[in-house]
């Protein structure tokens, strides 16, 4: 995992530094390259965990191979998680606004401090939950794609809906 982290971090740093040096159009192109890189790496961590593959280039090739061979165009599951996360994030922002209004109404520094601490804890917990949910989903899709097994608690319908199989 350390080797993969160094490799992926280096590639990400290179993409970002090139994007910063280019104009608007070049920056847009580098962002598209960065998005392509992210999609290519979607199964990297599951490959590292489930297979005996340590070379970062082989991990990347295996990740791209699983994606290319088995799965189709849409990342519907990730879109679903992203949309749900956005809705919850808006709720957290609304909650933060309510906290600010309440603190202003009561003119209490303690209400503001305690409320801000609570809001920070909620934001951190939410970020952790979203991150773990993405990884669980990614690993389940990897197992389904590479081994043909449906990991519990997922169903065949969930796996079929997540990605379109290539014909």
PDB file of C-alpha atoms in Angstrom:
ATOM      1  CA  UNK A   1       0.000   0.000   0.000  1.00  0.00           C
ATOM      2  CA  UNK A   2       2.933   2.318   0.704  1.00  0.00           C
ATOM      3  CA  UNK A   3       4.344   1.820  -2.794  1.00  0.00           C
ATOM      4  CA  UNK A   4       0.915   2.407  -4.341  1.00  0.00           C
ATOM      5  CA  UNK A   5       0.418   5.540  -2.241  1.00  0.00           C
ATOM      6  CA  UNK A   6       3.785   6.937  -3.328  1.00  0.00           C
ATOM      7  CA  UNK A   7       3.092   6.093  -6.975  1.00  0.00           C
ATOM      8  CA  UNK A   8      -0.461   7.491  -7.020  1.00  0.00           C
ATOM      9  CA  UNK A   9       0.564  10.555  -5.025  1.00  0.00           C
ATOM     10  CA  UNK A  10       3.430  11.261  -7.434  1.00  0.00           C
ATOM     11  CA  UNK A  11       1.162  10.987 -10.475  1.00  0.00           C
ATOM     12  CA  UNK A  12      -1.431  13.227  -8.818  1.00  0.00           C
ATOM     13  CA  UNK A  13       1.239  15.784  -7.933  1.00  0.00           C
ATOM     14  CA  UNK A  14       2.582  15.777 -11.491  1.00  0.00           C
ATOM     15  CA  UNK A  15      -0.915  16.263 -12.943  1.00  0.00           C
ATOM     16  CA  UNK A  16      -1.642  19.078 -10.509  1.00  0.00           C
ATOM     17  CA  UNK A  17       1.659  20.888 -11.067  1.00  0.00           C
ATOM     18  CA  UNK A  18       1.240  20.720 -14.851  1.00  0.00           C
ATOM     19  CA  UNK A  19      -2.336  22.008 -14.539  1.00  0.00           C
ATOM     20  CA  UNK A  20      -1.179  24.968 -12.438  1.00  0.00           C
ATOM     21  CA  UNK A  21       1.401  25.996 -15.051  1.00  0.00           C
ATOM     22  CA  UNK A  22      -0.958  25.888 -18.000  1.00  0.00           C
ATOM     23  CA  UNK A  23      -3.601  28.370 -19.001  1.00  0.00           C
ATOM     24  CA  UNK A  24      -7.306  27.804 -18.690  1.00  0.00           C
ATOM     25  CA  UNK A  25      -7.575  25.323 -21.557  1.00  0.00           C
ATOM     26  CA  UNK A  26      -4.498  23.383 -20.449  1.00  0.00           C
ATOM     27  CA  UNK A  27      -5.781  23.295 -16.901  1.00  0.00           C
ATOM     28  CA  UNK A  28      -9.112  21.928 -18.121  1.00  0.00           C
ATOM     29  CA  UNK A  29      -7.328  19.221 -20.126  1.00  0.00           C
ATOM     30  CA  UNK A  30      -5.215  18.261 -17.109  1.00  0.00           C
ATOM     31  CA  UNK A  31      -8.341  18.022 -14.959  1.00  0.00           C
ATOM     32  CA  UNK A  32      -9.810  15.621 -17.497  1.00  0.00           C
ATOM     33  CA  UNK A  33      -6.590  13.617 -17.353  1.00  0.00           C
ATOM     34  CA  UNK A  34      -6.863  13.655 -13.554  1.00  0.00           C
ATOM     35  CA  UNK A  35     -10.431  12.388 -13.739  1.00  0.00           C
ATOM     36  CA  UNK A  36      -9.311   9.626 -16.105  1.00  0.00           C
ATOM     37  CA  UNK A  37      -6.548   8.745 -13.659  1.00  0.00           C
ATOM     38  CA  UNK A  38      -9.093   8.531 -10.828  1.00  0.00           C
ATOM     39  CA  UNK A  39     -11.330   6.200 -12.835  1.00  0.00           C
ATOM     40  CA  UNK A  40      -8.349   4.028 -13.823  1.00  0.00           C
ATOM     41  CA  UNK A  41      -7.416   3.651 -10.139  1.00  0.00           C
ATOM     42  CA  UNK A  42     -10.913   2.746  -8.971  1.00  0.00           C
ATOM     43  CA  UNK A  43      -9.981  -0.873  -8.167  1.00  0.00           C
ATOM     44  CA  UNK A  44      -6.377  -0.265  -7.044  1.00  0.00           C
ATOM     45  CA  UNK A  45      -6.956  -0.691  -3.307  1.00  0.00           C
ATOM     46  CA  UNK A  46      -9.098  -3.840  -3.717  1.00  0.00           C
ATOM     47  CA  UNK A  47      -6.422  -5.302  -6.031  1.00  0.00           C
ATOM     48  CA  UNK A  48      -3.770  -4.583  -3.392  1.00  0.00           C
ATOM     49  CA  UNK A  49      -5.853  -6.167  -0.651  1.00  0.00           C
ATOM     50  CA  UNK A  50      -7.281  -9.222  -2.461  1.00  0.00           C
ATOM     51  CA  UNK A  51      -4.511 -10.152  -4.903  1.00  0.00           C
ATOM     52  CA  UNK A  52      -0.806 -10.782  -4.519  1.00  0.00           C
ATOM     53  CA  UNK A  53       0.175  -7.759  -6.583  1.00  0.00           C
ATOM     54  CA  UNK A  54       2.740  -5.324  -5.185  1.00  0.00           C
ATOM     55  CA  UNK A  55       4.074  -3.508  -8.245  1.00  0.00           C
ATOM     56  CA  UNK A  56       2.169  -0.203  -8.650  1.00  0.00           C
ATOM     57  CA  UNK A  57       2.186  -0.458 -12.455  1.00  0.00           C
ATOM     58  CA  UNK A  58       0.750  -3.988 -12.309  1.00  0.00           C
ATOM     59  CA  UNK A  59      -1.861  -2.824  -9.797  1.00  0.00           C
ATOM     60  CA  UNK A  60      -2.881  -0.032 -12.178  1.00  0.00           C
ATOM     61  CA  UNK A  61      -2.986  -2.413 -15.150  1.00  0.00           C
ATOM     62  CA  UNK A  62      -5.106  -4.888 -13.200  1.00  0.00           C
ATOM     63  CA  UNK A  63      -7.469  -2.126 -12.059  1.00  0.00           C
ATOM     64  CA  UNK A  64      -7.891  -0.852 -15.622  1.00  0.00           C
ATOM     65  CA  UNK A  65      -8.228  -4.420 -16.905  1.00  0.00           C
ATOM     66  CA  UNK A  66     -11.052  -5.260 -14.517  1.00  0.00           C
ATOM     67  CA  UNK A  67     -12.787  -2.005 -15.377  1.00  0.00           C
ATOM     68  CA  UNK A  68     -12.347  -2.486 -19.128  1.00  0.00           C
ATOM     69  CA  UNK A  69     -13.156  -6.211 -19.335  1.00  0.00           C
ATOM     70  CA  UNK A  70     -16.125  -6.520 -17.082  1.00  0.00           C
ATOM     71  CA  UNK A  71     -17.842  -3.247 -16.536  1.00  0.00           C
ATOM     72  CA  UNK A  72     -19.604  -0.775 -18.715  1.00  0.00           C
ATOM     73  CA  UNK A  73     -19.882   2.933 -18.963  1.00  0.00           C
ATOM     74  CA  UNK A  74     -21.793   4.221 -15.963  1.00  0.00           C
ATOM     75  CA  UNK A  75     -20.669   4.554 -12.361  1.00  0.00           C
ATOM     76  CA  UNK A  76     -24.246   4.767 -11.157  1.00  0.00           C
ATOM     77  CA  UNK A  77     -23.460   3.657  -7.632  1.00  0.00           C
ATOM     78  CA  UNK A  78     -20.858   6.360  -7.169  1.00  0.00           C
ATOM     79  CA  UNK A  79     -23.260   8.935  -8.549  1.00  0.00           C
ATOM     80  CA  UNK A  80     -25.891   7.722  -6.081  1.00  0.00           C
ATOM     81  CA  UNK A  81     -23.494   7.977  -3.159  1.00  0.00           C
ATOM     82  CA  UNK A  82     -22.401  11.415  -4.404  1.00  0.00           C
ATOM     83  CA  UNK A  83     -25.960  12.710  -4.705  1.00  0.00           C
ATOM     84  CA  UNK A  84     -26.940  11.364  -1.291  1.00  0.00           C
ATOM     85  CA  UNK A  85     -23.779  12.851   0.203  1.00  0.00           C
ATOM     86  CA  UNK A  86     -24.577  16.237  -1.343  1.00  0.00           C
ATOM     87  CA  UNK A  87     -28.097  16.208   0.089  1.00  0.00           C
ATOM     88  CA  UNK A  88     -26.796  15.331   3.552  1.00  0.00           C
ATOM     89  CA  UNK A  89     -24.042  17.972   3.237  1.00  0.00           C
ATOM     90  CA  UNK A  90     -26.677  20.592   2.442  1.00  0.00           C
ATOM     91  CA  UNK A  91     -28.540  19.444   5.548  1.00  0.00           C
ATOM     92  CA  UNK A  92     -25.369  19.877   7.599  1.00  0.00           C
ATOM     93  CA  UNK A  93     -24.900  23.383   6.185  1.00  0.00           C
ATOM     94  CA  UNK A  94     -28.527  24.213   7.052  1.00  0.00           C
ATOM     95  CA  UNK A  95     -27.944  22.840  10.552  1.00  0.00           C
ATOM     96  CA  UNK A  96     -24.850  25.054  10.846  1.00  0.00           C
ATOM     97  CA  UNK A  97     -26.885  28.093   9.806  1.00  0.00           C
ATOM     98  CA  UNK A  98     -29.518  27.244  12.420  1.00  0.00           C
ATOM     99  CA  UNK A  99     -26.776  26.987  15.024  1.00  0.00           C
ATOM    100  CA  UNK A 100     -25.423  30.414  14.049  1.00  0.00           C
ATOM    101  CA  UNK A 101     -28.910  31.967  14.228  1.00  0.00           C
ATOM    102  CA  UNK A 102     -29.573  30.320  17.600  1.00  0.00           C
ATOM    103  CA  UNK A 103     -26.270  31.590  18.994  1.00  0.00           C
ATOM    104  CA  UNK A 104     -27.070  35.090  17.728  1.00  0.00           C
ATOM    105  CA  UNK A 105     -30.581  35.024  19.224  1.00  0.00           C
ATOM    106  CA  UNK A 106     -29.370  33.884  22.633  1.00  0.00           C
ATOM    107  CA  UNK A 107     -26.307  36.145  22.427  1.00  0.00           C
ATOM    108  CA  UNK A 108     -24.364  33.428  24.147  1.00  0.00           C
ATOM    109  CA  UNK A 109     -20.743  32.626  23.440  1.00  0.00           C
ATOM    110  CA  UNK A 110     -21.161  29.214  25.080  1.00  0.00           C
ATOM    111  CA  UNK A 111     -23.980  28.247  22.736  1.00  0.00           C
ATOM    112  CA  UNK A 112     -21.840  29.285  19.774  1.00  0.00           C
ATOM    113  CA  UNK A 113     -18.726  27.422  20.979  1.00  0.00           C
ATOM    114  CA  UNK A 114     -20.562  24.213  21.894  1.00  0.00           C
ATOM    115  CA  UNK A 115     -22.582  24.354  18.688  1.00  0.00           C
ATOM    116  CA  UNK A 116     -19.466  24.832  16.562  1.00  0.00           C
ATOM    117  CA  UNK A 117     -17.762  21.910  18.296  1.00  0.00           C
ATOM    118  CA  UNK A 118     -20.824  19.754  17.642  1.00  0.00           C
ATOM    119  CA  UNK A 119     -20.876  20.850  14.004  1.00  0.00           C
ATOM    120  CA  UNK A 120     -17.190  19.946  13.559  1.00  0.00           C
ATOM    121  CA  UNK A 121     -17.817  16.481  15.031  1.00  0.00           C
ATOM    122  CA  UNK A 122     -20.802  15.984  12.702  1.00  0.00           C
ATOM    123  CA  UNK A 123     -18.773  17.060   9.656  1.00  0.00           C
ATOM    124  CA  UNK A 124     -15.884  14.741  10.552  1.00  0.00           C
ATOM    125  CA  UNK A 125     -18.238  11.799  11.194  1.00  0.00           C
ATOM    126  CA  UNK A 126     -20.067  12.443   7.937  1.00  0.00           C
ATOM    127  CA  UNK A 127     -16.812  12.576   5.971  1.00  0.00           C
ATOM    128  CA  UNK A 128     -15.693   9.306   7.528  1.00  0.00           C
ATOM    129  CA  UNK A 129     -19.007   7.594   6.770  1.00  0.00           C
ATOM    130  CA  UNK A 130     -18.959   8.725   3.131  1.00  0.00           C
ATOM    131  CA  UNK A 131     -15.356   7.640   2.688  1.00  0.00           C
ATOM    132  CA  UNK A 132     -15.952   4.208   4.215  1.00  0.00           C
ATOM    133  CA  UNK A 133     -19.161   3.775   2.185  1.00  0.00           C
ATOM    134  CA  UNK A 134     -17.275   4.485  -1.037  1.00  0.00           C
ATOM    135  CA  UNK A 135     -14.570   1.964  -0.180  1.00  0.00           C
ATOM    136  CA  UNK A 136     -17.069  -0.748   0.802  1.00  0.00           C
ATOM    137  CA  UNK A 137     -18.964  -0.190  -2.425  1.00  0.00           C
ATOM    138  CA  UNK A 138     -15.759  -0.220  -4.465  1.00  0.00           C
ATOM    139  CA  UNK A 139     -14.577  -3.463  -2.853  1.00  0.00           C
ATOM    140  CA  UNK A 140     -17.962  -5.124  -3.405  1.00  0.00           C
ATOM    141  CA  UNK A 141     -17.883  -4.143  -7.076  1.00  0.00           C
ATOM    142  CA  UNK A 142     -14.318  -5.404  -7.378  1.00  0.00           C
ATOM    143  CA  UNK A 143     -15.222  -8.804  -5.934  1.00  0.00           C
ATOM    144  CA  UNK A 144     -18.232  -9.024  -8.225  1.00  0.00           C
ATOM    145  CA  UNK A 145     -16.175  -7.979 -11.259  1.00  0.00           C
ATOM    146  CA  UNK A 146     -13.098 -10.100 -10.683  1.00  0.00           C
ATOM    147  CA  UNK A 147     -14.520 -13.194  -9.019  1.00  0.00           C
ATOM    148  CA  UNK A 148     -18.142 -13.203 -10.140  1.00  0.00           C
ATOM    149  CA  UNK A 149     -19.308 -13.543  -6.540  1.00  0.00           C
ATOM    150  CA  UNK A 150     -21.855 -11.281  -4.937  1.00  0.00           C
ATOM    151  CA  UNK A 151     -20.573 -10.222  -1.516  1.00  0.00           C
ATOM    152  CA  UNK A 152     -23.049 -10.035   1.347  1.00  0.00           C
ATOM    153  CA  UNK A 153     -25.187  -7.972   2.024  1.00  0.00           C
ATOM    154  CA  UNK A 154     -25.449  -6.957  -1.635  1.00  0.00           C
ATOM    155  CA  UNK A 155     -27.830  -8.618  -4.094  1.00  0.00           C
ATOM    156  CA  UNK A 156     -27.643  -9.460  -7.797  1.00  0.00           C
ATOM    157  CA  UNK A 157     -30.001  -6.560  -8.555  1.00  0.00           C
ATOM    158  CA  UNK A 158     -27.743  -4.106  -6.719  1.00  0.00           C
ATOM    159  CA  UNK A 159     -24.688  -5.282  -8.636  1.00  0.00           C
ATOM    160  CA  UNK A 160     -26.531  -5.215 -11.968  1.00  0.00           C
ATOM    161  CA  UNK A 161     -27.822  -1.718 -11.285  1.00  0.00           C
ATOM    162  CA  UNK A 162     -24.413  -0.442 -10.253  1.00  0.00           C
ATOM    163  CA  UNK A 163     -22.695  -0.948 -13.580  1.00  0.00           C
ATOM    164  CA  UNK A 164     -23.803  -1.848 -17.065  1.00  0.00           C
ATOM    165  CA  UNK A 165     -22.128  -5.043 -18.254  1.00  0.00           C
ATOM    166  CA  UNK A 166     -20.332  -4.791 -21.585  1.00  0.00           C
ATOM    167  CA  UNK A 167     -21.807  -7.024 -24.259  1.00  0.00           C
TER     168      UNK A 167
END
